[in-house]
mmCIF file of C-alpha atoms and ligand atoms in Angstrom:
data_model
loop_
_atom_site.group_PDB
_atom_site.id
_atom_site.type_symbol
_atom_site.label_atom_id
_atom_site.label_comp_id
_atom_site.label_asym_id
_atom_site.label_seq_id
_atom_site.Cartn_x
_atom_site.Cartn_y
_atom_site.Cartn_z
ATOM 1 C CA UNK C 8 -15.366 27.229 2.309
ATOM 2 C CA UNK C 9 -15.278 25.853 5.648
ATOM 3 C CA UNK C 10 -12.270 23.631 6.058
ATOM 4 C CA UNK C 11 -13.386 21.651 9.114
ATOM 5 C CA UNK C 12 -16.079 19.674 6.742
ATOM 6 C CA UNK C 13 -12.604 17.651 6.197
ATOM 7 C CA UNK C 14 -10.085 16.478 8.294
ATOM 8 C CA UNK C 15 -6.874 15.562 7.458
ATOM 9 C CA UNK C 16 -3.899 13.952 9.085
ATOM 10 C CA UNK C 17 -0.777 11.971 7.904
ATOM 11 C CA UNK C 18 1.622 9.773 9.271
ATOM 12 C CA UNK C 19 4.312 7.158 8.409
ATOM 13 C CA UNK C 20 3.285 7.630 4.360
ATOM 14 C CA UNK C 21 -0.600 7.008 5.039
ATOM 15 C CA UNK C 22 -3.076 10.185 4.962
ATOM 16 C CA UNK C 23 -6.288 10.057 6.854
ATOM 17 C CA UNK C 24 -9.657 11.868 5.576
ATOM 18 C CA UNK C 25 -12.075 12.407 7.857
ATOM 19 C CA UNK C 26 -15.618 13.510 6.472
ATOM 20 C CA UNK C 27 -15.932 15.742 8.910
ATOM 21 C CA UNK C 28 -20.250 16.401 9.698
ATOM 22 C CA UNK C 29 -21.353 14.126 12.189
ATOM 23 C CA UNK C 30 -24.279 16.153 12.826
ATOM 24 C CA UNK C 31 -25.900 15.030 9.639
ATOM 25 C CA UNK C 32 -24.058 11.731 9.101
ATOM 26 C CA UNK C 33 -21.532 13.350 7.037
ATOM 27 C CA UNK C 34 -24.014 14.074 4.428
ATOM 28 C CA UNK C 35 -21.837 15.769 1.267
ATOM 29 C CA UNK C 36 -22.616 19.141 0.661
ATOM 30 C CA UNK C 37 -21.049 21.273 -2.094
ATOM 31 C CA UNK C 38 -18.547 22.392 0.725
ATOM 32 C CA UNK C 39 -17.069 19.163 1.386
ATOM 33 C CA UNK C 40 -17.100 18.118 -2.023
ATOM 34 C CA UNK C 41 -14.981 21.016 -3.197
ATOM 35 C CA UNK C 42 -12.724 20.168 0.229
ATOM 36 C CA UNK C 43 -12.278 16.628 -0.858
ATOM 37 C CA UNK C 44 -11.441 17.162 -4.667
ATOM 38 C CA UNK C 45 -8.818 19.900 -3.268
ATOM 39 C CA UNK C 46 -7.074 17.492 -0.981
ATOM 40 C CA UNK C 47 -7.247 14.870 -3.384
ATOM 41 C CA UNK C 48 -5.289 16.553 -6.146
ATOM 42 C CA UNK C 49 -3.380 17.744 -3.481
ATOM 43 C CA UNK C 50 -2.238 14.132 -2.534
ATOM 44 C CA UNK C 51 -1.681 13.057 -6.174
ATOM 45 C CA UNK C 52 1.627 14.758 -6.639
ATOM 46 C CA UNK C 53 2.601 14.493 -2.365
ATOM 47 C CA UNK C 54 6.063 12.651 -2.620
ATOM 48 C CA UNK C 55 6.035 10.679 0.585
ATOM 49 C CA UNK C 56 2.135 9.892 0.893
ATOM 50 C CA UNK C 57 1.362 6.133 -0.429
ATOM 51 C CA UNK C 58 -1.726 5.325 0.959
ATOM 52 C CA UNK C 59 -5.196 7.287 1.400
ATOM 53 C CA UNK C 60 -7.592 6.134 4.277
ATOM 54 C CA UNK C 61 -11.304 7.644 4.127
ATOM 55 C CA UNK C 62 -13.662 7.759 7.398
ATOM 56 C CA UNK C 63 -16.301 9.633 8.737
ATOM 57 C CA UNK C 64 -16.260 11.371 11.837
ATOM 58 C CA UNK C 65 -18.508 9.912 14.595
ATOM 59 C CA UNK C 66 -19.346 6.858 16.058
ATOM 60 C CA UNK C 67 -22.438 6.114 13.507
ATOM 61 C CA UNK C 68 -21.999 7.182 10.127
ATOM 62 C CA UNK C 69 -19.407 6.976 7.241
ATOM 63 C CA UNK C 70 -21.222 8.849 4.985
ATOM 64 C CA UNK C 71 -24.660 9.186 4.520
ATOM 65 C CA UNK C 72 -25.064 10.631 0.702
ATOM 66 C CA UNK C 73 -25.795 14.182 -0.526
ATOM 67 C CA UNK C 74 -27.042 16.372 2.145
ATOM 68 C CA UNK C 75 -30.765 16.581 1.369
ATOM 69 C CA UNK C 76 -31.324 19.001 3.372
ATOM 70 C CA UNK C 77 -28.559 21.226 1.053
ATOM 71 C CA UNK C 78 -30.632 19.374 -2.172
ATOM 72 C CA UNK C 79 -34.236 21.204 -1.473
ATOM 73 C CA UNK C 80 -32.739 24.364 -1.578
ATOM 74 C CA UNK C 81 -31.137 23.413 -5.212
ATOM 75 C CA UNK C 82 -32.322 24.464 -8.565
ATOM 76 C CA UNK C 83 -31.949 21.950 -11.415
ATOM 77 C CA UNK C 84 -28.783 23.423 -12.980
ATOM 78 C CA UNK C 85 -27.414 23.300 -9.534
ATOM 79 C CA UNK C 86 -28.408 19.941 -8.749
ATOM 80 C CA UNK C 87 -26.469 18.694 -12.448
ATOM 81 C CA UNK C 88 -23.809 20.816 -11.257
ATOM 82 C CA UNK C 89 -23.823 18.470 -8.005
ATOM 83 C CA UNK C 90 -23.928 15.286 -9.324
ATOM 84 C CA UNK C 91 -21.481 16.150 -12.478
ATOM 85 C CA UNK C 92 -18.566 17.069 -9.394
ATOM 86 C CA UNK C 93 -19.229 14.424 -7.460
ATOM 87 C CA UNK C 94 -19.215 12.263 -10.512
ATOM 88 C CA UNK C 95 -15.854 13.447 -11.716
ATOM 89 C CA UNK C 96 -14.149 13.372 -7.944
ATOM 90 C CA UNK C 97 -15.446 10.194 -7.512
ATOM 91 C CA UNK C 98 -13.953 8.930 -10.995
ATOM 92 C CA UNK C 99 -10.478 11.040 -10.025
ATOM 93 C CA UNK C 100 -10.126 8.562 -6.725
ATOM 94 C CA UNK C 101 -10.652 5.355 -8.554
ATOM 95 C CA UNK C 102 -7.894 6.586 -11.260
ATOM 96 C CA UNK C 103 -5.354 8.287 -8.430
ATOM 97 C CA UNK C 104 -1.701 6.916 -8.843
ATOM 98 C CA UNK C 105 -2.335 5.964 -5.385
ATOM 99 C CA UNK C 106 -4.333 3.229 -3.565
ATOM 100 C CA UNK C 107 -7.254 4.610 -1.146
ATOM 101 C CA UNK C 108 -8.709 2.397 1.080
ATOM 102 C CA UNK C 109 -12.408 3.160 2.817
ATOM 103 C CA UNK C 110 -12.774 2.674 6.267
ATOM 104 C CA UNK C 111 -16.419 2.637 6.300
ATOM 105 C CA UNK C 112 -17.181 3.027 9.942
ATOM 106 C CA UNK C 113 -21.258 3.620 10.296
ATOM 107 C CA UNK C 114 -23.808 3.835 7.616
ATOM 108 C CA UNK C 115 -22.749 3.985 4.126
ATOM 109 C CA UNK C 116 -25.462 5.714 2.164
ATOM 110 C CA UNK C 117 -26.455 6.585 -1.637
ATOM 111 C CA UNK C 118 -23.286 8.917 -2.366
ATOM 112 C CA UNK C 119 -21.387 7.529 0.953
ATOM 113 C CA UNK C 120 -21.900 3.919 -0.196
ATOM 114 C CA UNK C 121 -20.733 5.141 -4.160
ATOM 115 C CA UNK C 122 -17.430 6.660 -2.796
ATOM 116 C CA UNK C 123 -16.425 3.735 -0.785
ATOM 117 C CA UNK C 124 -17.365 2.116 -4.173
ATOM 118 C CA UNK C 125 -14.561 4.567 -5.559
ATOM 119 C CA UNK C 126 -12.180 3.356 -3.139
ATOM 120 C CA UNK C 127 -9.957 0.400 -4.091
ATOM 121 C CA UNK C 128 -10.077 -1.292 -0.941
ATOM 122 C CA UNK C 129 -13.715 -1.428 1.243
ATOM 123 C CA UNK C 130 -13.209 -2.198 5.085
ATOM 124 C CA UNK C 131 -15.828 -2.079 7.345
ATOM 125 C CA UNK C 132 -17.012 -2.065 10.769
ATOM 126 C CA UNK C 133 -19.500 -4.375 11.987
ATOM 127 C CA UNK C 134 -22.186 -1.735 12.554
ATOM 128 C CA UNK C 135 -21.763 -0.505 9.064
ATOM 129 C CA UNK C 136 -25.412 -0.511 7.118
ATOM 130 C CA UNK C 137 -24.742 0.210 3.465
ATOM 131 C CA UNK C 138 -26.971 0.808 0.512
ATOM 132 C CA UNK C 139 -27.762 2.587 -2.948
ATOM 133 C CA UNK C 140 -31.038 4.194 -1.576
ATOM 134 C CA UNK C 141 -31.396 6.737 -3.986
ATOM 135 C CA UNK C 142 -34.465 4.843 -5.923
ATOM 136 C CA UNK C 143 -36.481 5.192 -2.948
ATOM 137 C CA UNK C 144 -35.791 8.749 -3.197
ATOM 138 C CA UNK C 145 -36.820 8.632 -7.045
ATOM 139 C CA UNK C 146 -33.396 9.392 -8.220
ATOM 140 C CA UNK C 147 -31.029 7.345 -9.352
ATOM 141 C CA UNK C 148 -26.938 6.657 -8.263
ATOM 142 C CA UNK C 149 -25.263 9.261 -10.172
ATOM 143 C CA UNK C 150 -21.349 9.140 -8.868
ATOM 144 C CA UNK C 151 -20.737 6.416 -10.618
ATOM 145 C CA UNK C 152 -22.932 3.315 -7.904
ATOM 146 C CA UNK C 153 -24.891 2.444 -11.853
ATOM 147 C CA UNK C 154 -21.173 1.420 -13.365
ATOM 148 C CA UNK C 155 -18.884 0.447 -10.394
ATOM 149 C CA UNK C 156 -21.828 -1.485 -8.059
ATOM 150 C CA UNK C 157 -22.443 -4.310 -10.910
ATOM 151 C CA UNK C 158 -18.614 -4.332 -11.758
ATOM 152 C CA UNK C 159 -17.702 -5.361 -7.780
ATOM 153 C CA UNK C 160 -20.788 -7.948 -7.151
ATOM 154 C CA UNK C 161 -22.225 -8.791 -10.198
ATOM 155 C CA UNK C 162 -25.408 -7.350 -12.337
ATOM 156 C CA UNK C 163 -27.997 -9.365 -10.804
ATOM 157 C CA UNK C 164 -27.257 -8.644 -7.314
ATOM 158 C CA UNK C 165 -26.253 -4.901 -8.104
ATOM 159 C CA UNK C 166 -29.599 -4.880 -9.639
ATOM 160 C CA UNK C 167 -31.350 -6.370 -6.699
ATOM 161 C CA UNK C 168 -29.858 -3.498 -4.292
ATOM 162 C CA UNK C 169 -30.247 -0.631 -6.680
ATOM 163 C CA UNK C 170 -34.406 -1.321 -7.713
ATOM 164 C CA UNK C 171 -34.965 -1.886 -4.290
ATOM 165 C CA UNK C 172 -32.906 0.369 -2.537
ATOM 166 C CA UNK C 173 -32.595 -1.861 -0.063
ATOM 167 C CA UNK C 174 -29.511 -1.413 3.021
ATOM 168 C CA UNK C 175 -27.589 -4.586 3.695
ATOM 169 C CA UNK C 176 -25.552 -5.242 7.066
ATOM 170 C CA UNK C 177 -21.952 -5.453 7.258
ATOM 171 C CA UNK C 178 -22.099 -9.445 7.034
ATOM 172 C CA UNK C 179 -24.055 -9.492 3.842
ATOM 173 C CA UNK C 180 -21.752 -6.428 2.547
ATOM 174 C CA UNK C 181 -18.863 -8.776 3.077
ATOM 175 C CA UNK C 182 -20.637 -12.502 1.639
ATOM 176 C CA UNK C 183 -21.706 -10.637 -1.202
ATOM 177 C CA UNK C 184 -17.932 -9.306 -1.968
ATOM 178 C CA UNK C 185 -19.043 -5.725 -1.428
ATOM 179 C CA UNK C 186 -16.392 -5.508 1.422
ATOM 180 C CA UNK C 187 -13.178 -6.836 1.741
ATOM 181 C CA UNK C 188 -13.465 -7.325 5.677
ATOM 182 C CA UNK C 189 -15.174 -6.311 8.622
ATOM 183 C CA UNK C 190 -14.174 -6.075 11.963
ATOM 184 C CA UNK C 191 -14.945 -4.059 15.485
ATOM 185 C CA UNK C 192 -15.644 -0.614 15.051
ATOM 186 C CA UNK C 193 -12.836 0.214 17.574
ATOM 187 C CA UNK C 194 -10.161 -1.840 15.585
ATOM 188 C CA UNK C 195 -11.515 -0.312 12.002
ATOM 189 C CA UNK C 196 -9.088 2.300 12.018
ATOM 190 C CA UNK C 197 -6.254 0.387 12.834
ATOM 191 C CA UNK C 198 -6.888 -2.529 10.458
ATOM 192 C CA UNK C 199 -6.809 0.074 7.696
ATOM 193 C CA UNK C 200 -3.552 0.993 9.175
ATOM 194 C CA UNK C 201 -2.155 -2.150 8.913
ATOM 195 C CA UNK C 202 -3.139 -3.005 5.421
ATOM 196 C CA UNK C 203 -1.683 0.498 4.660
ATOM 197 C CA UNK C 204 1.302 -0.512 6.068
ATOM 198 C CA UNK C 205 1.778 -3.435 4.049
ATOM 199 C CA UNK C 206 1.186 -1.411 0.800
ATOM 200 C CA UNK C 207 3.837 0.741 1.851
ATOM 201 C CA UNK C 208 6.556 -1.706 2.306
ATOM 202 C CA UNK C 209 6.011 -2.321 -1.499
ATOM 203 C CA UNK C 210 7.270 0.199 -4.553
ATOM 204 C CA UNK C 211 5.567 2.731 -4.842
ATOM 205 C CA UNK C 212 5.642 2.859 -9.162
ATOM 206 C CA UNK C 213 4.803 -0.826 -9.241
ATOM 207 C CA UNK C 214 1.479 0.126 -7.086
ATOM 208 C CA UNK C 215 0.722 2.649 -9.122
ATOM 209 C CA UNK C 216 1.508 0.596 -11.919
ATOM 210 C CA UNK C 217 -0.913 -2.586 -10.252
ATOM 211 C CA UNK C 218 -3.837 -0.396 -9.575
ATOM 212 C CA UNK C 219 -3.170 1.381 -13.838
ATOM 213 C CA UNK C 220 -3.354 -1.941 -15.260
ATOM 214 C CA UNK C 221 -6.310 -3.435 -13.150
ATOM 215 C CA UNK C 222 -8.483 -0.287 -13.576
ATOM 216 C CA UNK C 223 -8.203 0.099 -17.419
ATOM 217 C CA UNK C 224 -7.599 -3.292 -18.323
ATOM 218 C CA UNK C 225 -10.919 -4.503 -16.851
ATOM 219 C CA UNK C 226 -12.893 -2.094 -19.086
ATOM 220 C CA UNK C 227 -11.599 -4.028 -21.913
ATOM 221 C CA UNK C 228 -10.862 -7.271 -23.318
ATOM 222 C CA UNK C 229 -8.173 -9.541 -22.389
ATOM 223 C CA UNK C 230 -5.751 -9.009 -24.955
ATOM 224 C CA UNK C 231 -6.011 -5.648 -24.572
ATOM 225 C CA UNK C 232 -5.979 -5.860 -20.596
ATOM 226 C CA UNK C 233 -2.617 -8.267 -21.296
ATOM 227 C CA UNK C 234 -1.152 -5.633 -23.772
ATOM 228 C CA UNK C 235 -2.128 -2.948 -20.805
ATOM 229 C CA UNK C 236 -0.553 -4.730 -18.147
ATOM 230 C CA UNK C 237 2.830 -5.494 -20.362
ATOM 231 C CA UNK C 238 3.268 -1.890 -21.142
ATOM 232 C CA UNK C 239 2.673 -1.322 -16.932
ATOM 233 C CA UNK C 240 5.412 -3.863 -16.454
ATOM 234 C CA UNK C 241 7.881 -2.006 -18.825
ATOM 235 C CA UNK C 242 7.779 1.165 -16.855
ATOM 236 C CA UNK C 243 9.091 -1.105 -13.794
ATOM 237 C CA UNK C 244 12.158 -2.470 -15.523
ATOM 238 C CA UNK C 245 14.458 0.358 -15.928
ATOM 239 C CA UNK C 246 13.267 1.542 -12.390
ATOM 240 C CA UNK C 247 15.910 2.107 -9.280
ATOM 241 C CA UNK C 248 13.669 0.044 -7.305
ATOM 242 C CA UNK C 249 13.553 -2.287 -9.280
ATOM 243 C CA UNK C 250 17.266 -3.277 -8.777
ATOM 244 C CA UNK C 251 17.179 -2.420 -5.230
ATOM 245 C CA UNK C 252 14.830 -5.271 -4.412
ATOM 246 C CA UNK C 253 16.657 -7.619 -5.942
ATOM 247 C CA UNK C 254 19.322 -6.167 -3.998
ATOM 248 C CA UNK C 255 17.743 -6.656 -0.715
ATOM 249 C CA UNK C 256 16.377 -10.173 -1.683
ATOM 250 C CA UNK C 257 20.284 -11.170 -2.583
ATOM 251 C CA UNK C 258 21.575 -9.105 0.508
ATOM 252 C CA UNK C 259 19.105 -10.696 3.221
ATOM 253 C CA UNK C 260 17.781 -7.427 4.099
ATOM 254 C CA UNK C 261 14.441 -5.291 3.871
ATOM 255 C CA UNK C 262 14.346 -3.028 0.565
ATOM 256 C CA UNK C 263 14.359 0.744 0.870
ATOM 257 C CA UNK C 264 12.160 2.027 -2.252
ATOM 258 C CA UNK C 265 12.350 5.261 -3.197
ATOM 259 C CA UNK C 266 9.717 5.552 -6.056
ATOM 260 C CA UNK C 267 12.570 6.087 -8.858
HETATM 261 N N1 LIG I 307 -28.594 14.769 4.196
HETATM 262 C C1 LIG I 307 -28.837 15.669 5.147
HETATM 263 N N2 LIG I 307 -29.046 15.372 6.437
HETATM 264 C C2 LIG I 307 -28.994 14.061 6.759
HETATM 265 C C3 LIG I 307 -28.770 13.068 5.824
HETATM 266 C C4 LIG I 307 -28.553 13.463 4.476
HETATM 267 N N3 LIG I 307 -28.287 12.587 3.499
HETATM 268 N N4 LIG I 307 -28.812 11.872 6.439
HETATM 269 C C5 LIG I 307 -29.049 12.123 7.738
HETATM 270 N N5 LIG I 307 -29.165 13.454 7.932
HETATM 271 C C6 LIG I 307 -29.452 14.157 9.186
HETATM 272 C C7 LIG I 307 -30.877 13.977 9.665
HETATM 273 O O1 LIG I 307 -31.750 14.846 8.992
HETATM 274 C C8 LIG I 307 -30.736 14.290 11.133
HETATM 275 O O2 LIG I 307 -30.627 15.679 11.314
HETATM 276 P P1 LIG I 307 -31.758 16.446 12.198
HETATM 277 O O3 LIG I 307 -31.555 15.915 13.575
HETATM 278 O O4 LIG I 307 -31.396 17.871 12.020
HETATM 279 O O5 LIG I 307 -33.073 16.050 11.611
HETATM 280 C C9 LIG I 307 -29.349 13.721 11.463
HETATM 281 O O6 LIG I 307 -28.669 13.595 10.223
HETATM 282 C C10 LIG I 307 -29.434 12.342 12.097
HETATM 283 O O7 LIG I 307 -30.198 11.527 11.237
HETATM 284 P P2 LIG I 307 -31.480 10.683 11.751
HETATM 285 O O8 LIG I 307 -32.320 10.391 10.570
HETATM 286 O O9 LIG I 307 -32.086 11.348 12.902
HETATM 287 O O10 LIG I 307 -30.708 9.380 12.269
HETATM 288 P P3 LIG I 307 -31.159 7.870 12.112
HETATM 289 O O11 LIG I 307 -30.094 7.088 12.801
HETATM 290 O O12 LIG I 307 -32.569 7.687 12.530
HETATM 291 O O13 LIG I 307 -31.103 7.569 10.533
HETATM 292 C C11 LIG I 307 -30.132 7.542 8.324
HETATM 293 C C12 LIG I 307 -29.888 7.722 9.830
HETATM 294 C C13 LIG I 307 -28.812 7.871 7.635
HETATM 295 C C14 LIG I 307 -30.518 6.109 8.032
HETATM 296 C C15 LIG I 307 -31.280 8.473 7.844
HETATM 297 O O14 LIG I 307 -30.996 9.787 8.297
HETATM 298 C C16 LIG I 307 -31.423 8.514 6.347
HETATM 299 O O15 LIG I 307 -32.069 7.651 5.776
HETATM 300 N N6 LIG I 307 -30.801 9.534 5.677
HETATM 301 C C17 LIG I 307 -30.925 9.706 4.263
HETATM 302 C C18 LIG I 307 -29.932 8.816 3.573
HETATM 303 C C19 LIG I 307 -30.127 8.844 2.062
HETATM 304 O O16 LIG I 307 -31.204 8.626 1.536
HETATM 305 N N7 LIG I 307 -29.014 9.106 1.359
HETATM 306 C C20 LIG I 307 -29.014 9.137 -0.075
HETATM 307 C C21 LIG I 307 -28.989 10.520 -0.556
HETATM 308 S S1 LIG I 307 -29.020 10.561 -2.323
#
């Protein structure tokens, strides 16, 4: 495996990925998928890490897809084999105990644009193109765009993008709720940071808590979403935390959480 496919830094509780192939948009081969679900388990149990940024390297591209240029040399088994990893990696960032956020700094492509769709938070910069292209390649989204595209902007317009296979600009990304924000492509990074920031002035169970009880209570109805979200609460209460921020709020000062 060749480890500089992805980069990897952290500071201050927040660890930046860096899809590391700039040569070929950071096009996903089997490599870099195998580096990515590594780190990512890898960052599920790191105490101290709250936060997960995603970015490509390069001034153009977040992610353009699969590599198609790995694809042609594929047999079928090996192309199932593909799509059923990147399938399951992309499902294992939308479920990890911690919140990622994509910094989607270029174009955002078939696979590219379905794991900023894993991501919980979508930022991008204003060059950002992104789109579900993989009709136009007579395939279909298979890492999850079918499910989690219609979930974030609605069936018709999810429908609209995915039979046409059409790219939209970062201004339509963000009318249409596909983003959260966009800004320059030299403050991307640093917004990222500073929404990062935020998340980790919070406690760290009652995030992972927020993001259990939004993710599993949306696939179902509301009284089971409520029941999910009461039995998210109850692991709070007998927390540490818990008691030190009402602490700080009684004390005047700024809570330090530990995650207990
Ligand atoms: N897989 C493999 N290589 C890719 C790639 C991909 N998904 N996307 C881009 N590249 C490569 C190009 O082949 C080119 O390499 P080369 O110089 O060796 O030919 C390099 O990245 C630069 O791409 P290029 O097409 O020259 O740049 P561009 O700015 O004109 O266009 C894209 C960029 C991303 C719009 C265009 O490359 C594209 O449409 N890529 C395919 C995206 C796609 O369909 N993804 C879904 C896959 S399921």
């Amino acid at each position: 495996m060749n480890d500089n496919v992805l980069l990897a830094e952290e500071e201050d509780g927040i660890a930046i990925l860096t899809l590391n192939r700039p040569d070929i948009m950071n096009a996903i081969n089997f490599s870099l998928l195998h580096a990515l679900k590594e780190k990512i388990e890898n960052l599920r149990v790191k105490q101290g890490i709250r936060v997960i940024i995603i970015t490509g390297a390069g001034e153009k591209a977040f992610c353009a897809g699969a590599d198609l240029k790995e694809r042609a040399l594929l047999d079928d088994r090996q192309v199932k084999e593909f799509i059923f990893t990147i399938r399951d990696l992309f499902t294992s960032i939308a479920l990890l105990n911690k919140p990622v956020i994509a910094a989607i700094n270029g174009v955002a492509l078939g696979g590219g644009a379905e794991l900023s769709l894993a991501c919980d938070i979508r930022i991008a910069s204003m060059n950002a193109s992104m789109g579900l292209t993989e009709t136009r390649l007579a395939i279909i989204p298979g890492a999850g765009g079918t499910q989690r595209l219609p979930r974030l902007i609605g069936c018709g317009k999810a429908k609209e993008l995915i039979f046409t296979g059409r790219r939209i600009e970062a201004q339509e990304a963000l009318q249409i709720g596909l983003v959260n924000s966009i800004c320059s492509q030299d403050d991307l990074l640093d917004e990222c940071k500073k929404m990062a920031a935020m998340i980790c002035e919070t406690g760290p169970i009652a995030i992972e808590q927020a993001k259990y009880a939004i993710n599993y209570g949306l696939e179902t109805d509301i009284h089971t979403g409520l029941a999910i979200e009461s039995n998210a609460y109850w692991v709070t209460i007998p927390t540490e935390d818990r008691l030190e921020g009402i602490a700080a709020f009684r004390e005047k000062r700024k809570p330090v959480y530990k995650g207990r």
